[in-house]
Short mmCIF file of C-alpha atoms in Angstrom, two decimals:
data_model
loop_
_atom_site.label_atom_id
_atom_site.label_comp_id
_atom_site.label_asym_id
_atom_site.label_seq_id
_atom_site.Cartn_x
_atom_site.Cartn_y
_atom_site.Cartn_z
CA MET A 74 26.39 -28.46 -1.06
CA LEU A 75 23.82 -27.62 1.63
CA THR A 76 24.58 -27.65 5.34
CA HIS A 77 21.76 -29.06 7.49
CA ILE A 78 21.05 -27.33 10.81
CA GLY A 79 17.93 -28.57 12.62
CA SER A 80 15.29 -28.61 9.90
CA CYS A 81 16.85 -25.76 7.90
CA PHE A 82 19.35 -25.82 5.08
CA LEU A 83 21.99 -23.15 4.63
CA LYS A 84 23.87 -22.64 1.39
CA PRO A 85 27.60 -22.03 1.97
CA PRO A 86 29.36 -19.02 0.42
CA PRO A 87 31.07 -19.41 -2.98
CA LEU A 88 34.48 -21.07 -3.01
CA SER A 89 37.42 -18.72 -3.18
CA ALA A 90 40.52 -19.27 -5.30
CA ALA A 91 42.67 -17.99 -2.43
CA PRO A 92 44.08 -20.56 0.00
CA ILE A 93 41.96 -21.03 3.12
CA SER A 94 43.62 -20.32 6.44
CA HIS A 95 42.36 -22.23 9.47
CA SER A 96 42.97 -19.14 11.58
CA ARG A 97 40.13 -17.41 9.73
CA PHE A 98 37.65 -19.71 11.51
CA GLN A 99 39.06 -19.54 15.04
CA ASN A 100 36.65 -16.80 16.13
CA THR A 101 33.76 -17.80 13.89
CA LYS A 102 30.54 -18.69 15.72
CA LEU A 103 28.17 -21.35 14.46
CA LEU A 104 25.06 -19.77 12.97
CA ARG A 105 21.92 -21.17 14.56
CA VAL A 106 18.59 -20.74 12.80
CA ASN A 107 15.31 -21.00 14.68
CA CYS A 108 12.88 -22.84 12.43
CA SER A 109 10.06 -23.24 14.95
CA TYR A 110 6.68 -21.98 13.80
CA SER A 111 2.96 -22.22 14.46
CA SER A 112 0.19 -23.20 12.08
CA PHE A 113 -3.57 -22.73 11.95
CA GLU A 114 -5.10 -26.13 11.21
CA VAL A 115 -8.51 -27.53 10.27
CA ARG A 116 -8.57 -31.27 10.88
CA ASP A 117 -11.20 -33.51 9.28
CA VAL A 118 -14.05 -31.05 9.86
CA SER A 119 -17.59 -31.94 8.78
CA TYR A 120 -20.77 -29.97 9.35
CA GLN A 121 -24.36 -31.15 9.18
CA PRO A 122 -26.97 -28.63 10.36
CA PRO A 123 -29.33 -30.03 13.01
CA GLY A 124 -32.44 -31.61 11.51
CA THR A 125 -31.06 -31.87 7.96
CA PRO A 126 -30.03 -35.08 6.16
CA LEU A 127 -27.08 -33.66 4.20
CA LYS A 128 -23.63 -32.49 5.23
CA LEU A 129 -22.62 -29.02 4.06
CA LEU A 130 -18.93 -29.78 4.70
CA ASN A 131 -17.25 -33.17 4.32
CA SER A 132 -13.96 -34.05 6.03
CA VAL A 133 -12.34 -30.67 5.35
CA SER A 134 -8.64 -30.49 6.28
CA PHE A 135 -6.01 -27.84 5.61
CA SER A 136 -3.26 -25.91 7.37
CA LEU A 137 -1.99 -22.34 7.07
CA PRO A 138 1.35 -21.34 8.62
CA ASP A 139 1.62 -18.22 10.77
CA LYS A 140 2.03 -14.90 8.90
CA SER A 141 0.92 -16.20 5.53
CA LEU A 142 -2.13 -15.72 3.30
CA GLY A 143 -4.41 -18.52 2.21
CA LEU A 144 -7.16 -18.34 -0.42
CA ILE A 145 -10.30 -20.47 -0.72
CA PHE A 146 -12.29 -20.28 -3.94
CA GLY A 147 -15.10 -22.22 -5.61
CA GLN A 148 -18.65 -22.05 -6.86
CA SER A 149 -21.38 -20.28 -4.92
CA GLY A 150 -23.18 -22.74 -2.67
CA SER A 151 -20.19 -25.06 -2.30
CA GLY A 152 -19.75 -24.39 1.44
CA LYS A 153 -17.19 -21.57 1.63
CA THR A 154 -19.28 -19.29 3.85
CA THR A 155 -20.31 -22.26 6.00
CA LEU A 156 -16.63 -22.95 6.64
CA LEU A 157 -15.98 -19.31 7.58
CA GLN A 158 -18.83 -19.44 10.08
CA LEU A 159 -17.22 -22.45 11.75
CA LEU A 160 -13.82 -20.76 11.89
CA ALA A 161 -15.37 -17.65 13.46
CA GLY A 162 -17.22 -19.71 16.06
CA ILE A 163 -20.68 -18.77 14.78
CA ASN A 164 -21.45 -22.49 14.38
CA LYS A 165 -19.68 -25.56 15.72
CA PRO A 166 -18.40 -28.48 13.61
CA THR A 167 -20.36 -31.72 13.73
CA SER A 168 -17.02 -33.52 13.83
CA GLY A 169 -13.32 -32.69 13.56
CA SER A 170 -11.30 -29.90 15.15
CA ILE A 171 -10.03 -26.37 14.49
CA CYS A 172 -6.81 -25.49 16.28
CA THR A 173 -3.38 -23.90 16.29
CA GLN A 174 -0.34 -26.16 16.40
CA LYS A 175 3.20 -25.19 17.33
CA TYR A 176 6.15 -27.01 15.74
CA GLY A 177 9.77 -27.25 16.82
CA ASN A 178 12.98 -26.98 14.82
CA ASP A 179 12.69 -30.66 13.90
CA GLY A 180 9.31 -30.08 12.21
CA ASN A 181 7.42 -32.10 14.82
CA PRO A 182 4.73 -30.73 17.17
CA SER A 183 6.37 -29.11 20.18
CA GLN A 184 3.22 -29.13 22.32
CA PRO A 185 -0.42 -30.30 22.16
CA PRO A 186 -2.69 -28.39 19.76
CA GLU A 187 -4.72 -25.51 21.19
CA PRO A 188 -8.35 -24.99 20.13
CA LEU A 189 -8.88 -21.81 18.11
CA VAL A 190 -10.81 -19.48 20.41
CA PRO A 191 -13.53 -17.49 18.57
CA GLU A 192 -12.53 -14.34 20.47
CA ARG A 193 -9.12 -14.57 18.77
CA VAL A 194 -10.59 -14.60 15.26
CA GLY A 195 -11.30 -11.42 13.28
CA ILE A 196 -13.78 -11.68 10.42
CA VAL A 197 -14.83 -9.10 7.82
CA PHE A 198 -17.91 -10.26 5.94
CA GLN A 199 -18.81 -9.29 2.38
CA PHE A 200 -19.92 -5.64 2.07
CA PRO A 201 -19.11 -4.83 5.74
CA GLU A 202 -20.01 -1.15 5.26
CA ARG A 203 -23.67 -2.15 5.17
CA TYR A 204 -23.42 -2.91 8.87
CA PHE A 205 -21.90 0.38 10.04
CA VAL A 206 -24.02 1.80 12.86
CA ALA A 207 -22.24 4.93 14.12
CA ASP A 208 -22.03 8.54 12.93
CA SER A 209 -18.25 8.90 13.23
CA VAL A 210 -15.19 6.80 12.46
CA LEU A 211 -14.19 6.81 16.14
CA ASP A 212 -17.61 5.68 17.36
CA GLU A 213 -17.70 2.96 14.70
CA VAL A 214 -14.36 1.51 15.78
CA THR A 215 -15.14 1.75 19.51
CA PHE A 216 -18.71 0.47 19.23
CA GLY A 217 -19.05 -2.41 21.66
CA TRP A 218 -16.07 -1.44 23.81
CA PRO A 219 -16.61 -1.99 27.56
CA ARG A 220 -18.24 0.95 29.33
CA GLN A 221 -17.85 -0.18 32.94
CA LYS A 222 -15.91 2.04 35.33
CA ASP A 223 -13.59 -0.81 36.29
CA SER A 224 -12.58 -1.45 32.67
CA TYR A 225 -10.15 1.48 32.45
CA GLN A 226 -7.05 -0.67 31.84
CA LEU A 227 -8.77 -2.65 29.10
CA ARG A 228 -9.98 0.54 27.44
CA GLU A 229 -6.47 1.98 27.61
CA ASN A 230 -5.11 -1.13 25.89
CA LEU A 231 -7.83 -0.91 23.26
CA ALA A 232 -6.98 2.76 22.64
CA GLN A 233 -3.36 1.80 21.96
CA GLY A 234 -4.56 -0.96 19.65
CA LEU A 235 -6.81 1.55 17.88
CA GLN A 236 -3.87 3.77 16.98
CA ARG A 237 -1.88 0.81 15.70
CA ALA A 238 -4.83 -0.50 13.65
CA ILE A 239 -5.50 2.90 12.06
CA ASN A 240 -1.84 3.18 11.05
CA TRP A 241 -1.80 -0.39 9.68
CA VAL A 242 -4.75 0.19 7.35
CA GLY A 243 -3.76 3.70 6.27
CA LEU A 244 -6.53 5.70 7.96
CA SER A 245 -4.24 8.04 9.90
CA GLY A 246 -5.16 10.96 7.60
CA ILE A 247 -8.91 10.55 8.10
CA PRO A 248 -10.58 12.72 10.81
CA LEU A 249 -12.03 10.49 13.53
CA ASP A 250 -15.21 12.57 13.61
CA LYS A 251 -15.89 11.92 9.91
CA ASN A 252 -19.09 10.03 9.09
CA PRO A 253 -18.04 6.52 7.99
CA HIS A 254 -20.84 6.41 5.42
CA SER A 255 -19.22 9.35 3.60
CA LEU A 256 -15.96 7.46 3.03
CA SER A 257 -15.09 6.02 -0.37
CA GLY A 258 -15.60 2.30 -0.94
CA GLY A 259 -11.92 1.50 -0.42
CA TYR A 260 -11.70 3.47 2.83
CA LYS A 261 -14.85 1.81 4.15
CA ARG A 262 -13.09 -1.54 3.71
CA ARG A 263 -10.04 -0.13 5.51
CA LEU A 264 -12.27 0.92 8.39
CA ALA A 265 -13.87 -2.52 8.57
CA LEU A 266 -10.38 -4.03 8.77
CA ALA A 267 -9.28 -1.57 11.46
CA ILE A 268 -12.21 -2.62 13.66
CA GLN A 269 -10.95 -6.22 13.58
CA LEU A 270 -7.31 -5.26 14.11
CA VAL A 271 -7.69 -3.27 17.34
CA GLN A 272 -7.09 -6.53 19.18
CA ILE A 273 -4.63 -8.43 17.00
CA PRO A 274 -6.39 -11.67 15.97
CA ASP A 275 -4.71 -15.05 15.68
CA LEU A 276 -6.57 -15.42 12.37
CA LEU A 277 -8.02 -12.69 10.14
CA ILE A 278 -10.79 -13.90 7.78
CA LEU A 279 -11.96 -11.86 4.79
CA ASP A 280 -15.06 -12.78 2.78
CA GLU A 281 -14.93 -11.34 -0.76
CA PRO A 282 -12.89 -8.25 0.27
CA LEU A 283 -12.82 -6.83 -3.30
CA ALA A 284 -16.54 -7.17 -4.02
CA GLY A 285 -18.17 -3.96 -5.28
CA LEU A 286 -14.95 -1.89 -5.44
CA ASP A 287 -13.57 0.01 -8.43
CA TRP A 288 -10.17 -0.91 -9.88
CA LYS A 289 -8.21 1.62 -7.77
CA ALA A 290 -9.85 0.60 -4.51
CA ARG A 291 -9.26 -3.05 -5.37
CA ALA A 292 -5.56 -2.39 -5.97
CA ASP A 293 -5.35 -0.49 -2.66
CA VAL A 294 -6.92 -3.37 -0.72
CA VAL A 295 -4.56 -5.90 -2.32
CA LYS A 296 -1.56 -3.72 -1.42
CA LEU A 297 -2.87 -3.41 2.14
CA LEU A 298 -3.18 -7.18 2.48
CA MET A 299 0.36 -7.59 1.16
CA ASN A 300 1.56 -5.61 4.20
CA LEU A 301 -0.86 -7.16 6.69
CA LYS A 302 0.25 -10.72 5.98
CA LYS A 303 3.70 -9.78 7.26
CA GLU A 304 2.10 -9.37 10.70
CA LEU A 305 -0.93 -11.69 10.65
CA THR A 306 -2.29 -15.00 9.41
CA VAL A 307 -4.91 -14.15 6.78
CA LEU A 308 -7.52 -16.38 5.15
CA VAL A 309 -9.46 -14.98 2.17
CA VAL A 310 -12.53 -16.32 0.40
CA SER A 311 -12.84 -14.75 -3.05
CA HIS A 312 -13.73 -15.22 -6.71
CA ASP A 313 -11.11 -12.62 -7.68
CA LEU A 314 -8.27 -15.07 -8.20
CA ARG A 315 -6.08 -13.10 -10.59
CA GLU A 316 -5.70 -10.10 -8.27
CA PHE A 317 -4.71 -12.28 -5.33
CA LYS A 318 -2.25 -14.48 -7.19
CA SER A 319 0.82 -12.49 -6.13
CA LEU A 320 -0.24 -12.61 -2.45
CA VAL A 321 -1.27 -16.22 -1.99
CA ASP A 322 0.95 -18.68 -0.12
CA ARG A 323 -1.55 -21.55 -0.22
CA SER A 324 -4.85 -21.99 -2.07
CA TRP A 325 -7.74 -24.46 -2.03
CA ARG A 326 -10.82 -25.12 -4.15
CA MET A 327 -14.12 -25.83 -2.41
CA GLU A 328 -16.11 -28.25 -4.55
CA MET A 329 -19.87 -28.77 -4.49
CA GLY A 330 -20.84 -30.96 -1.59
CA GLY A 331 -18.38 -29.28 0.79
CA TYR A 332 -15.18 -31.03 -0.30
CA LEU A 333 -11.94 -29.02 -0.10
CA ARG A 334 -8.79 -29.79 -2.07
CA GLU A 335 -5.55 -27.89 -2.43
CA GLU A 336 -5.06 -26.31 -5.86
CA LEU A 337 -2.42 -23.88 -7.11
CA LEU A 338 -3.56 -20.73 -8.86
CA GLN A 339 -2.60 -20.87 -12.52
CA PHE A 340 -3.17 -18.28 -15.23
#
């Protein structure tokens, strides 16, 4: 028998052969479970580039709960990268909305949806190491930080975020003055992730994060993502389905023409 509390179900303990005394429950407090949560949601999004007759995305809808990992896969040219560009705010949808929605214990929205702000999205494109511009790990991570004299507090907050990000991705043993181009492939991907994690994003997007890596580096990145999804909402686009199977909470196939449908990974 399941006991219903809010929108959660609790399984009672096994029955005991010993007689039950009512006095055992006099000081027992009712267990309350908070089932509220937030979800990243794409609602009926279409995209048609200006001046072109065809839509690259057609009525795309999906949702991804907070602190979970979603995977989008499909043929090249089906619209996966186009969707990522919309999520990152590089382009704007022709129609539809991209938002975060909070839900209460009853499973219903607890407040109006909030638009997903591009500044709150972290994105690591395919082969991110090709875009490194600095001569040291520290300069690479802090590239683009504010330099104004009145930005001291912000820079202090970023410095604290830097230490957390480096620990999260396992770069704490790497000298900050090391040239990022001299790092191994796996550690270059860790560095690219750290750059996006200095300010914790509402959504972390990864485009083909295993591309070009050897088997050990691939395993290291998968293990890293296993830990990161405990703290963040992660959306991955990849052709490497088998290696992500143990991580994925929800998965979708992008079909030619920009149509998205949910599909479980099966091997």
